[in-house]
PDB file of C-alpha atoms in Angstrom:
ATOM      1  CA  UNK A  17      -1.224 -12.951 -10.218  1.00  0.00           C
ATOM      2  CA  UNK A  18       0.520 -15.009  -7.526  1.00  0.00           C
ATOM      3  CA  UNK A  19      -1.301 -15.086  -4.192  1.00  0.00           C
ATOM      4  CA  UNK A  20       0.873 -14.408  -1.165  1.00  0.00           C
ATOM      5  CA  UNK A  21       0.685 -15.952   2.294  1.00  0.00           C
ATOM      6  CA  UNK A  22       2.442 -14.530   5.342  1.00  0.00           C
ATOM      7  CA  UNK A  23       1.956 -14.854   9.113  1.00  0.00           C
ATOM      8  CA  UNK A  24      -0.724 -12.636  10.591  1.00  0.00           C
ATOM      9  CA  UNK A  25       1.421 -11.543  13.523  1.00  0.00           C
ATOM     10  CA  UNK A  26       4.870 -11.823  15.072  1.00  0.00           C
ATOM     11  CA  UNK A  27       6.444 -10.708  18.331  1.00  0.00           C
ATOM     12  CA  UNK A  28      10.068  -9.828  18.962  1.00  0.00           C
ATOM     13  CA  UNK A  29      12.301  -7.936  21.379  1.00  0.00           C
ATOM     14  CA  UNK A  30      14.556  -4.991  20.857  1.00  0.00           C
ATOM     15  CA  UNK A  31      17.937  -5.895  19.406  1.00  0.00           C
ATOM     16  CA  UNK A  32      16.806  -9.164  17.864  1.00  0.00           C
ATOM     17  CA  UNK A  33      16.804 -10.054  14.186  1.00  0.00           C
ATOM     18  CA  UNK A  34      13.344 -10.599  12.754  1.00  0.00           C
ATOM     19  CA  UNK A  35      12.624 -12.726   9.712  1.00  0.00           C
ATOM     20  CA  UNK A  36       9.208 -12.595   8.045  1.00  0.00           C
ATOM     21  CA  UNK A  37       8.568 -15.211   5.388  1.00  0.00           C
ATOM     22  CA  UNK A  38       6.114 -14.873   2.545  1.00  0.00           C
ATOM     23  CA  UNK A  39       5.070 -17.704   0.262  1.00  0.00           C
ATOM     24  CA  UNK A  40       4.100 -17.098  -3.373  1.00  0.00           C
ATOM     25  CA  UNK A  41       3.909 -20.500  -5.012  1.00  0.00           C
ATOM     26  CA  UNK A  42       2.516 -19.302  -8.347  1.00  0.00           C
ATOM     27  CA  UNK A  43       5.036 -16.554  -9.013  1.00  0.00           C
ATOM     28  CA  UNK A  44       5.674 -15.938 -12.713  1.00  0.00           C
ATOM     29  CA  UNK A  45       8.932 -15.308 -14.550  1.00  0.00           C
ATOM     30  CA  UNK A  46       8.445 -11.549 -14.860  1.00  0.00           C
ATOM     31  CA  UNK A  47       7.209 -10.986 -11.292  1.00  0.00           C
ATOM     32  CA  UNK A  48       9.139  -9.110  -8.608  1.00  0.00           C
ATOM     33  CA  UNK A  49       8.747  -9.408  -4.840  1.00  0.00           C
ATOM     34  CA  UNK A  50       8.167  -6.162  -2.987  1.00  0.00           C
ATOM     35  CA  UNK A  51       7.776  -5.400   0.723  1.00  0.00           C
ATOM     36  CA  UNK A  52       6.046  -2.427   2.315  1.00  0.00           C
ATOM     37  CA  UNK A  53       5.899  -1.174   5.902  1.00  0.00           C
ATOM     38  CA  UNK A  54       2.886   0.564   7.403  1.00  0.00           C
ATOM     39  CA  UNK A  55       2.680   2.435  10.697  1.00  0.00           C
ATOM     40  CA  UNK A  56      -0.711   3.129  12.312  1.00  0.00           C
ATOM     41  CA  UNK A  57      -2.696   5.911  10.634  1.00  0.00           C
ATOM     42  CA  UNK A  58      -0.197   6.230   7.785  1.00  0.00           C
ATOM     43  CA  UNK A  59       0.108   4.930   4.245  1.00  0.00           C
ATOM     44  CA  UNK A  60       2.430   2.014   3.461  1.00  0.00           C
ATOM     45  CA  UNK A  61       6.048   2.805   2.662  1.00  0.00           C
ATOM     46  CA  UNK A  62       8.251   0.888   0.227  1.00  0.00           C
ATOM     47  CA  UNK A  63      11.028  -1.047   1.991  1.00  0.00           C
ATOM     48  CA  UNK A  64      12.726  -3.331  -0.495  1.00  0.00           C
ATOM     49  CA  UNK A  65      12.250  -5.162  -3.760  1.00  0.00           C
ATOM     50  CA  UNK A  66      13.987  -8.129  -5.346  1.00  0.00           C
ATOM     51  CA  UNK A  67      13.862 -10.713  -8.093  1.00  0.00           C
ATOM     52  CA  UNK A  68      16.218 -13.455  -6.896  1.00  0.00           C
ATOM     53  CA  UNK A  69      19.021 -14.254  -4.437  1.00  0.00           C
ATOM     54  CA  UNK A  70      19.681 -11.474  -1.940  1.00  0.00           C
ATOM     55  CA  UNK A  71      19.033  -7.748  -1.866  1.00  0.00           C
ATOM     56  CA  UNK A  72      20.178  -5.473   0.943  1.00  0.00           C
ATOM     57  CA  UNK A  73      19.595  -1.814   1.675  1.00  0.00           C
ATOM     58  CA  UNK A  74      19.930   0.428   4.719  1.00  0.00           C
ATOM     59  CA  UNK A  75      16.647  -0.821   6.178  1.00  0.00           C
ATOM     60  CA  UNK A  76      16.413  -4.558   5.489  1.00  0.00           C
ATOM     61  CA  UNK A  77      17.558  -7.578   3.525  1.00  0.00           C
ATOM     62  CA  UNK A  78      15.463  -9.705   1.231  1.00  0.00           C
ATOM     63  CA  UNK A  79      16.305 -13.342   0.629  1.00  0.00           C
ATOM     64  CA  UNK A  80      14.787 -15.161  -2.344  1.00  0.00           C
ATOM     65  CA  UNK A  81      15.625 -18.823  -2.991  1.00  0.00           C
ATOM     66  CA  UNK A  82      16.291 -20.175  -6.460  1.00  0.00           C
ATOM     67  CA  UNK A  83      12.729 -21.451  -6.998  1.00  0.00           C
ATOM     68  CA  UNK A  84      11.352 -17.998  -5.985  1.00  0.00           C
ATOM     69  CA  UNK A  85       8.302 -19.574  -4.352  1.00  0.00           C
ATOM     70  CA  UNK A  86       8.985 -17.783  -1.098  1.00  0.00           C
ATOM     71  CA  UNK A  87      10.892 -14.798   0.186  1.00  0.00           C
ATOM     72  CA  UNK A  88      12.129 -13.679   3.596  1.00  0.00           C
ATOM     73  CA  UNK A  89      12.317 -10.116   4.803  1.00  0.00           C
ATOM     74  CA  UNK A  90      15.049  -9.749   7.400  1.00  0.00           C
ATOM     75  CA  UNK A  91      15.141  -6.809   9.813  1.00  0.00           C
ATOM     76  CA  UNK A  92      18.422  -6.648  11.739  1.00  0.00           C
ATOM     77  CA  UNK A  93      18.433  -5.586  15.390  1.00  0.00           C
ATOM     78  CA  UNK A  94      14.854  -4.307  15.577  1.00  0.00           C
ATOM     79  CA  UNK A  95      13.844  -1.413  17.784  1.00  0.00           C
ATOM     80  CA  UNK A  96      10.465  -0.339  19.147  1.00  0.00           C
ATOM     81  CA  UNK A  97      10.035   1.909  16.106  1.00  0.00           C
ATOM     82  CA  UNK A  98       9.967  -1.145  13.838  1.00  0.00           C
ATOM     83  CA  UNK A  99       6.563  -2.068  15.261  1.00  0.00           C
ATOM     84  CA  UNK A 100       4.388  -1.964  12.152  1.00  0.00           C
ATOM     85  CA  UNK A 101       2.524  -4.053   9.601  1.00  0.00           C
ATOM     86  CA  UNK A 102       4.662  -5.544   6.830  1.00  0.00           C
ATOM     87  CA  UNK A 103       3.157  -6.441   3.461  1.00  0.00           C
ATOM     88  CA  UNK A 104       4.574  -8.781   0.854  1.00  0.00           C
ATOM     89  CA  UNK A 105       3.447  -8.154  -2.726  1.00  0.00           C
ATOM     90  CA  UNK A 106       4.157  -9.942  -5.972  1.00  0.00           C
ATOM     91  CA  UNK A 107       4.520  -7.243  -8.606  1.00  0.00           C
ATOM     92  CA  UNK A 108       4.013  -7.947 -12.288  1.00  0.00           C
ATOM     93  CA  UNK A 109       6.103  -5.660 -14.447  1.00  0.00           C
ATOM     94  CA  UNK A 110       4.306  -3.365 -16.873  1.00  0.00           C
ATOM     95  CA  UNK A 111       0.888  -3.861 -18.395  1.00  0.00           C
ATOM     96  CA  UNK A 112      -2.309  -3.555 -16.393  1.00  0.00           C
ATOM     97  CA  UNK A 113      -0.944  -4.754 -13.056  1.00  0.00           C
ATOM     98  CA  UNK A 114      -3.081  -3.713 -10.076  1.00  0.00           C
ATOM     99  CA  UNK A 115      -1.286  -3.635  -6.697  1.00  0.00           C
ATOM    100  CA  UNK A 116      -3.122  -5.870  -4.241  1.00  0.00           C
ATOM    101  CA  UNK A 117      -2.421  -5.866  -0.507  1.00  0.00           C
ATOM    102  CA  UNK A 118      -3.281  -8.714   1.845  1.00  0.00           C
ATOM    103  CA  UNK A 119      -3.559  -8.342   5.623  1.00  0.00           C
ATOM    104  CA  UNK A 120       0.198  -8.311   6.078  1.00  0.00           C
ATOM    105  CA  UNK A 121       2.185  -9.323   9.155  1.00  0.00           C
ATOM    106  CA  UNK A 122       1.737  -7.272  12.295  1.00  0.00           C
ATOM    107  CA  UNK A 123       5.119  -7.098  14.009  1.00  0.00           C
ATOM    108  CA  UNK A 124       5.226  -6.010  17.641  1.00  0.00           C
ATOM    109  CA  UNK A 125       8.634  -5.252  19.127  1.00  0.00           C
ATOM    110  CA  UNK A 126       8.777  -5.407  22.936  1.00  0.00           C
ATOM    111  CA  UNK A 127      11.275  -3.591  25.180  1.00  0.00           C
TER     112      UNK A 127
ATOM    113  CA  UNK P   6      10.997  11.276  -0.144  1.00  0.00           C
ATOM    114  CA  UNK P   7       7.640  10.824  -1.868  1.00  0.00           C
ATOM    115  CA  UNK P   8       5.737  13.929  -2.897  1.00  0.00           C
ATOM    116  CA  UNK P   9       2.146  12.819  -2.637  1.00  0.00           C
ATOM    117  CA  UNK P  10      -0.255  14.770  -0.476  1.00  0.00           C
ATOM    118  CA  UNK P  11      -3.684  14.087   0.915  1.00  0.00           C
ATOM    119  CA  UNK P  12      -6.030  16.573   2.530  1.00  0.00           C
ATOM    120  CA  UNK P  13      -7.672  16.746   4.902  1.00  0.00           C
ATOM    121  CA  UNK P  14      -5.775  14.485   7.298  1.00  0.00           C
ATOM    122  CA  UNK P  15      -8.853  14.013   9.482  1.00  0.00           C
ATOM    123  CA  UNK P  16     -12.507  14.759   8.703  1.00  0.00           C
ATOM    124  CA  UNK P  17     -15.607  14.405  10.857  1.00  0.00           C
ATOM    125  CA  UNK P  18     -18.901  15.118   9.113  1.00  0.00           C
ATOM    126  CA  UNK P  19     -22.585  14.443   9.439  1.00  0.00           C
ATOM    127  CA  UNK P  20     -24.631  11.987   7.423  1.00  0.00           C
ATOM    128  CA  UNK P  21     -25.776  13.207   4.023  1.00  0.00           C
ATOM    129  CA  UNK P  22     -22.965  15.690   3.440  1.00  0.00           C
ATOM    130  CA  UNK P  23     -21.040  15.824   0.191  1.00  0.00           C
ATOM    131  CA  UNK P  24     -17.280  15.592   0.634  1.00  0.00           C
ATOM    132  CA  UNK P  25     -14.189  15.559  -1.551  1.00  0.00           C
ATOM    133  CA  UNK P  26     -10.923  14.004  -0.453  1.00  0.00           C
ATOM    134  CA  UNK P  27      -7.958  15.576  -2.191  1.00  0.00           C
ATOM    135  CA  UNK P  28      -4.880  13.785  -3.503  1.00  0.00           C
ATOM    136  CA  UNK P  29      -2.044  15.433  -5.380  1.00  0.00           C
ATOM    137  CA  UNK P  30       1.380  14.251  -6.466  1.00  0.00           C
ATOM    138  CA  UNK P  31       4.270  16.220  -7.926  1.00  0.00           C
ATOM    139  CA  UNK P  32       6.192  13.277  -9.374  1.00  0.00           C
ATOM    140  CA  UNK P  33       4.459  13.233 -12.757  1.00  0.00           C
ATOM    141  CA  UNK P  34       3.174   9.709 -12.163  1.00  0.00           C
ATOM    142  CA  UNK P  35       0.580   8.388 -14.584  1.00  0.00           C
ATOM    143  CA  UNK P  36      -0.916   5.692 -12.376  1.00  0.00           C
ATOM    144  CA  UNK P  37      -2.890   6.671  -9.286  1.00  0.00           C
ATOM    145  CA  UNK P  38      -4.955   4.621  -6.853  1.00  0.00           C
ATOM    146  CA  UNK P  39      -7.442   5.039  -4.014  1.00  0.00           C
ATOM    147  CA  UNK P  40      -7.553   2.418  -1.280  1.00  0.00           C
ATOM    148  CA  UNK P  41      -9.894   2.072   1.681  1.00  0.00           C
ATOM    149  CA  UNK P  42      -8.618   0.530   4.902  1.00  0.00           C
ATOM    150  CA  UNK P  43     -10.363  -0.262   8.189  1.00  0.00           C
ATOM    151  CA  UNK P  44      -8.285  -0.736  11.391  1.00  0.00           C
ATOM    152  CA  UNK P  45      -6.279  -3.955  11.337  1.00  0.00           C
ATOM    153  CA  UNK P  46      -7.590  -4.907   7.945  1.00  0.00           C
ATOM    154  CA  UNK P  47      -6.169  -5.090   4.441  1.00  0.00           C
ATOM    155  CA  UNK P  48      -6.211  -2.289   1.908  1.00  0.00           C
ATOM    156  CA  UNK P  49      -9.102  -2.500  -0.563  1.00  0.00           C
ATOM    157  CA  UNK P  50      -8.744  -0.875  -3.955  1.00  0.00           C
ATOM    158  CA  UNK P  51     -11.751   1.331  -4.755  1.00  0.00           C
ATOM    159  CA  UNK P  52     -10.596   3.370  -7.764  1.00  0.00           C
ATOM    160  CA  UNK P  53      -7.606   3.703 -10.058  1.00  0.00           C
ATOM    161  CA  UNK P  54      -6.438   5.730 -13.025  1.00  0.00           C
ATOM    162  CA  UNK P  55      -3.820   5.135 -15.699  1.00  0.00           C
ATOM    163  CA  UNK P  56      -3.686   8.767 -16.766  1.00  0.00           C
ATOM    164  CA  UNK P  57      -5.686  11.872 -17.601  1.00  0.00           C
ATOM    165  CA  UNK P  58      -9.356  11.123 -18.349  1.00  0.00           C
ATOM    166  CA  UNK P  59      -8.868   7.489 -17.351  1.00  0.00           C
ATOM    167  CA  UNK P  60     -10.704   6.147 -14.285  1.00  0.00           C
ATOM    168  CA  UNK P  61     -11.717   2.634 -13.290  1.00  0.00           C
ATOM    169  CA  UNK P  62     -13.502   1.039 -10.360  1.00  0.00           C
ATOM    170  CA  UNK P  63     -11.525  -1.292  -8.160  1.00  0.00           C
ATOM    171  CA  UNK P  64     -12.374  -4.575  -6.492  1.00  0.00           C
ATOM    172  CA  UNK P  65     -14.332  -3.073  -3.603  1.00  0.00           C
ATOM    173  CA  UNK P  66     -17.715  -1.663  -4.484  1.00  0.00           C
ATOM    174  CA  UNK P  67     -17.783   1.964  -3.500  1.00  0.00           C
ATOM    175  CA  UNK P  68     -20.349   4.731  -3.661  1.00  0.00           C
ATOM    176  CA  UNK P  69     -17.598   7.248  -4.285  1.00  0.00           C
ATOM    177  CA  UNK P  70     -16.529   8.738  -7.609  1.00  0.00           C
ATOM    178  CA  UNK P  71     -13.187  10.016  -8.871  1.00  0.00           C
ATOM    179  CA  UNK P  72     -11.911  12.270 -11.611  1.00  0.00           C
ATOM    180  CA  UNK P  73      -8.543  12.724 -13.345  1.00  0.00           C
ATOM    181  CA  UNK P  74      -8.527  16.003 -15.218  1.00  0.00           C
ATOM    182  CA  UNK P  75      -4.870  16.720 -14.505  1.00  0.00           C
ATOM    183  CA  UNK P  76      -2.013  14.252 -14.109  1.00  0.00           C
ATOM    184  CA  UNK P  77      -1.148  15.450 -10.632  1.00  0.00           C
ATOM    185  CA  UNK P  78      -4.657  15.525  -9.154  1.00  0.00           C
ATOM    186  CA  UNK P  79      -6.952  12.580  -8.318  1.00  0.00           C
ATOM    187  CA  UNK P  80      -9.802  13.667  -6.008  1.00  0.00           C
ATOM    188  CA  UNK P  81     -12.359  11.287  -4.545  1.00  0.00           C
ATOM    189  CA  UNK P  82     -15.940  12.463  -3.927  1.00  0.00           C
ATOM    190  CA  UNK P  83     -18.743  11.085  -1.786  1.00  0.00           C
ATOM    191  CA  UNK P  84     -22.064  12.667  -2.818  1.00  0.00           C
ATOM    192  CA  UNK P  85     -23.868  11.694   0.371  1.00  0.00           C
ATOM    193  CA  UNK P  86     -21.752  10.410   3.237  1.00  0.00           C
ATOM    194  CA  UNK P  87     -23.052   7.658   5.497  1.00  0.00           C
ATOM    195  CA  UNK P  88     -21.668   6.092   8.709  1.00  0.00           C
ATOM    196  CA  UNK P  89     -20.661   3.021   6.664  1.00  0.00           C
ATOM    197  CA  UNK P  90     -18.158   5.266   4.840  1.00  0.00           C
ATOM    198  CA  UNK P  91     -16.187   5.760   8.054  1.00  0.00           C
ATOM    199  CA  UNK P  92     -12.695   4.497   7.238  1.00  0.00           C
ATOM    200  CA  UNK P  93      -9.175   5.501   6.290  1.00  0.00           C
ATOM    201  CA  UNK P  94      -8.700   6.481   2.640  1.00  0.00           C
ATOM    202  CA  UNK P  95      -5.237   6.149   1.138  1.00  0.00           C
ATOM    203  CA  UNK P  96      -4.056   7.581  -2.166  1.00  0.00           C
ATOM    204  CA  UNK P  97      -1.048   6.172  -4.027  1.00  0.00           C
ATOM    205  CA  UNK P  98       0.818   6.723  -7.270  1.00  0.00           C
ATOM    206  CA  UNK P  99       3.447   5.068  -9.410  1.00  0.00           C
ATOM    207  CA  UNK P 100       5.198   5.790 -12.668  1.00  0.00           C
ATOM    208  CA  UNK P 101       3.863   3.799 -15.592  1.00  0.00           C
ATOM    209  CA  UNK P 102       6.334   1.805 -17.607  1.00  0.00           C
ATOM    210  CA  UNK P 103       9.037   1.611 -14.960  1.00  0.00           C
ATOM    211  CA  UNK P 104       8.640  -2.120 -14.800  1.00  0.00           C
ATOM    212  CA  UNK P 105       8.860  -2.426 -11.043  1.00  0.00           C
ATOM    213  CA  UNK P 106       5.726  -0.602  -9.931  1.00  0.00           C
ATOM    214  CA  UNK P 107       7.017   0.998  -6.730  1.00  0.00           C
ATOM    215  CA  UNK P 108       4.086   2.673  -4.990  1.00  0.00           C
ATOM    216  CA  UNK P 109       4.209   5.982  -3.161  1.00  0.00           C
ATOM    217  CA  UNK P 110       1.437   6.577  -0.619  1.00  0.00           C
ATOM    218  CA  UNK P 111       0.025   9.699   0.949  1.00  0.00           C
ATOM    219  CA  UNK P 112      -0.523   9.931   4.712  1.00  0.00           C
ATOM    220  CA  UNK P 113      -4.208   9.153   4.319  1.00  0.00           C
ATOM    221  CA  UNK P 114      -7.494  10.778   5.274  1.00  0.00           C
ATOM    222  CA  UNK P 115      -9.271   9.397   8.321  1.00  0.00           C
ATOM    223  CA  UNK P 116     -12.984   9.934   7.684  1.00  0.00           C
ATOM    224  CA  UNK P 117     -15.644   9.697  10.391  1.00  0.00           C
ATOM    225  CA  UNK P 118     -19.301  10.040   9.413  1.00  0.00           C
ATOM    226  CA  UNK P 119     -21.677  10.590  12.302  1.00  0.00           C
TER     227      UNK P 119
END
């Protein structure tokens, strides 16, 4: 399964747009890109998932270029409550896929 | 919102005690997972199940055991707790065959072994 690489940490300020990029050079044709958010002392929560181009929901946008070797999670106008760890996962559809989490990106939003 | 529950939320016990961490989901999901996570670190898979009477060990060696007698229930047991077992334990589930493997997590059990 494709290994993912993302920054260990990021800092931002309230009201700014935050973009977190994840690289997955060995992504396969039937793999999806999924992002999770985790607050301290809680389990991760699904944010968004995509296969190619752009996906948007009420929480975030996900941009995936044509070669699919990277993806960017975009959080518009962050607030203090967006301070969390964000995980990028490459998900293989069906079969015996085992979800594997890396260390994620720790985002700290400052006042 | 996800319907997956873990109890207890917090547990402090002495060394040598036997404990069971409970995990239940009401979504009818076939696949269930147990992860262990230390502060600031990644999630490590310790056990998983693809359905009733199916259990497998994950990547991280663990002295715990699991059972899957009913679809909705996936308890984790430590026969003799040690301080090295102090950690957060997270249970998750997903529907098999959906193709996109969206995980639902419980709130976790924070275990402290003295």
